mmCIF file of C-alpha atoms in Angstrom:
data_model
loop_
_atom_site.group_PDB
_atom_site.id
_atom_site.type_symbol
_atom_site.label_atom_id
_atom_site.label_comp_id
_atom_site.label_asym_id
_atom_site.label_seq_id
_atom_site.Cartn_x
_atom_site.Cartn_y
_atom_site.Cartn_z
ATOM 1 C CA UNK A 1 -13.461 3.102 -23.280
ATOM 2 C CA UNK A 2 -9.872 2.443 -23.096
ATOM 3 C CA UNK A 3 -7.391 4.831 -24.928
ATOM 4 C CA UNK A 4 -5.082 3.187 -27.294
ATOM 5 C CA UNK A 5 -1.663 4.466 -28.649
ATOM 6 C CA UNK A 6 -2.125 5.268 -32.229
ATOM 7 C CA UNK A 7 1.621 4.542 -32.936
ATOM 8 C CA UNK A 8 1.342 1.114 -31.343
ATOM 9 C CA UNK A 9 1.855 -1.683 -33.619
ATOM 10 C CA UNK A 10 0.251 -4.447 -31.525
ATOM 11 C CA UNK A 11 -3.514 -4.972 -31.779
ATOM 12 C CA UNK A 12 -5.497 -5.721 -28.766
ATOM 13 C CA UNK A 13 -6.959 -8.959 -30.329
ATOM 14 C CA UNK A 14 -3.466 -10.776 -30.404
ATOM 15 C CA UNK A 15 -3.702 -14.060 -28.434
ATOM 16 C CA UNK A 16 -0.208 -14.820 -27.291
ATOM 17 C CA UNK A 17 -1.180 -17.802 -25.577
ATOM 18 C CA UNK A 18 -1.892 -19.368 -29.062
ATOM 19 C CA UNK A 19 1.364 -18.163 -30.568
ATOM 20 C CA UNK A 20 4.095 -20.895 -31.168
ATOM 21 C CA UNK A 21 7.749 -20.722 -30.629
ATOM 22 C CA UNK A 22 7.596 -18.498 -27.467
ATOM 23 C CA UNK A 23 9.533 -19.599 -24.472
ATOM 24 C CA UNK A 24 9.133 -18.064 -21.078
ATOM 25 C CA UNK A 25 12.272 -17.082 -19.222
ATOM 26 C CA UNK A 26 14.496 -18.034 -22.190
ATOM 27 C CA UNK A 27 17.101 -15.503 -21.352
ATOM 28 C CA UNK A 28 16.712 -15.551 -17.345
ATOM 29 C CA UNK A 29 20.016 -17.457 -16.714
ATOM 30 C CA UNK A 30 22.014 -15.476 -19.064
ATOM 31 C CA UNK A 31 20.612 -12.157 -17.513
ATOM 32 C CA UNK A 32 21.354 -13.143 -13.906
ATOM 33 C CA UNK A 33 24.854 -14.173 -14.854
ATOM 34 C CA UNK A 34 25.539 -10.739 -16.321
ATOM 35 C CA UNK A 35 23.924 -8.630 -13.679
ATOM 36 C CA UNK A 36 24.306 -7.660 -9.897
ATOM 37 C CA UNK A 37 20.732 -6.781 -9.517
ATOM 38 C CA UNK A 38 19.521 -8.236 -6.053
ATOM 39 C CA UNK A 39 15.789 -8.553 -5.138
ATOM 40 C CA UNK A 40 14.999 -7.565 -1.587
ATOM 41 C CA UNK A 41 12.199 -9.011 0.408
ATOM 42 C CA UNK A 42 9.331 -6.108 0.859
ATOM 43 C CA UNK A 43 10.042 -5.749 4.504
ATOM 44 C CA UNK A 44 13.839 -5.347 3.985
ATOM 45 C CA UNK A 45 13.248 -2.865 0.949
ATOM 46 C CA UNK A 46 10.870 -0.811 3.273
ATOM 47 C CA UNK A 47 13.672 -0.298 5.866
ATOM 48 C CA UNK A 48 16.000 1.209 3.097
ATOM 49 C CA UNK A 49 14.963 4.203 1.075
ATOM 50 C CA UNK A 50 17.507 3.932 -1.634
ATOM 51 C CA UNK A 51 20.596 1.991 -2.885
ATOM 52 C CA UNK A 52 22.958 4.223 -0.916
ATOM 53 C CA UNK A 53 21.417 3.156 2.352
ATOM 54 C CA UNK A 54 21.700 -0.564 1.537
ATOM 55 C CA UNK A 55 25.182 -0.059 0.415
ATOM 56 C CA UNK A 56 26.077 1.736 3.758
ATOM 57 C CA UNK A 57 24.395 -0.991 5.788
ATOM 58 C CA UNK A 58 26.350 -3.855 4.037
ATOM 59 C CA UNK A 59 29.706 -1.974 4.395
ATOM 60 C CA UNK A 60 29.026 -1.846 8.249
ATOM 61 C CA UNK A 61 28.260 -5.535 8.019
ATOM 62 C CA UNK A 62 31.416 -6.037 6.030
ATOM 63 C CA UNK A 63 33.553 -3.974 8.377
ATOM 64 C CA UNK A 64 32.445 -5.613 11.335
ATOM 65 C CA UNK A 65 33.206 -9.198 9.824
ATOM 66 C CA UNK A 66 36.718 -7.894 9.029
ATOM 67 C CA UNK A 67 37.279 -6.610 12.500
ATOM 68 C CA UNK A 68 36.125 -9.906 14.060
ATOM 69 C CA UNK A 69 38.271 -11.776 11.598
ATOM 70 C CA UNK A 70 41.231 -9.475 12.277
ATOM 71 C CA UNK A 71 41.089 -10.072 16.146
ATOM 72 C CA UNK A 72 40.848 -13.858 15.912
ATOM 73 C CA UNK A 73 37.220 -14.148 16.513
ATOM 74 C CA UNK A 74 34.602 -13.193 19.127
ATOM 75 C CA UNK A 75 35.832 -12.492 22.516
ATOM 76 C CA UNK A 76 32.458 -13.401 24.249
ATOM 77 C CA UNK A 77 32.569 -17.017 24.539
ATOM 78 C CA UNK A 78 28.830 -17.483 24.147
ATOM 79 C CA UNK A 79 28.946 -15.904 20.835
ATOM 80 C CA UNK A 80 31.407 -18.325 19.535
ATOM 81 C CA UNK A 81 30.669 -21.583 17.894
ATOM 82 C CA UNK A 82 31.841 -24.874 19.485
ATOM 83 C CA UNK A 83 34.301 -25.417 16.776
ATOM 84 C CA UNK A 84 35.862 -21.918 17.604
ATOM 85 C CA UNK A 85 36.148 -22.853 21.029
ATOM 86 C CA UNK A 86 37.761 -26.214 20.500
ATOM 87 C CA UNK A 87 40.290 -24.506 18.166
ATOM 88 C CA UNK A 88 41.218 -22.032 20.621
ATOM 89 C CA UNK A 89 41.799 -24.734 23.272
ATOM 90 C CA UNK A 90 43.845 -26.641 20.974
ATOM 91 C CA UNK A 91 46.149 -23.644 20.337
ATOM 92 C CA UNK A 92 46.614 -23.108 23.893
ATOM 93 C CA UNK A 93 47.885 -26.546 24.609
#
């Protein structure tokens, strides 16, 4: 037999599906606008044991991005997009 909390005011026989006026996800949009919670895919979450590890990895990506932008792009031509190559050629001319 399932134990119940004697202080609980909800009865097990309530039929929430039959109740009127409830709207699923009513405050979802407002909640998402006011929070910075990010949901990770399970395989990604498995790779990072805590929020500090995620922040460290993202800072590394951010620092790499800043370094690449600060030097004017990627030096290795195979890693550049075609628009980056065209822009470099036009600046040289």
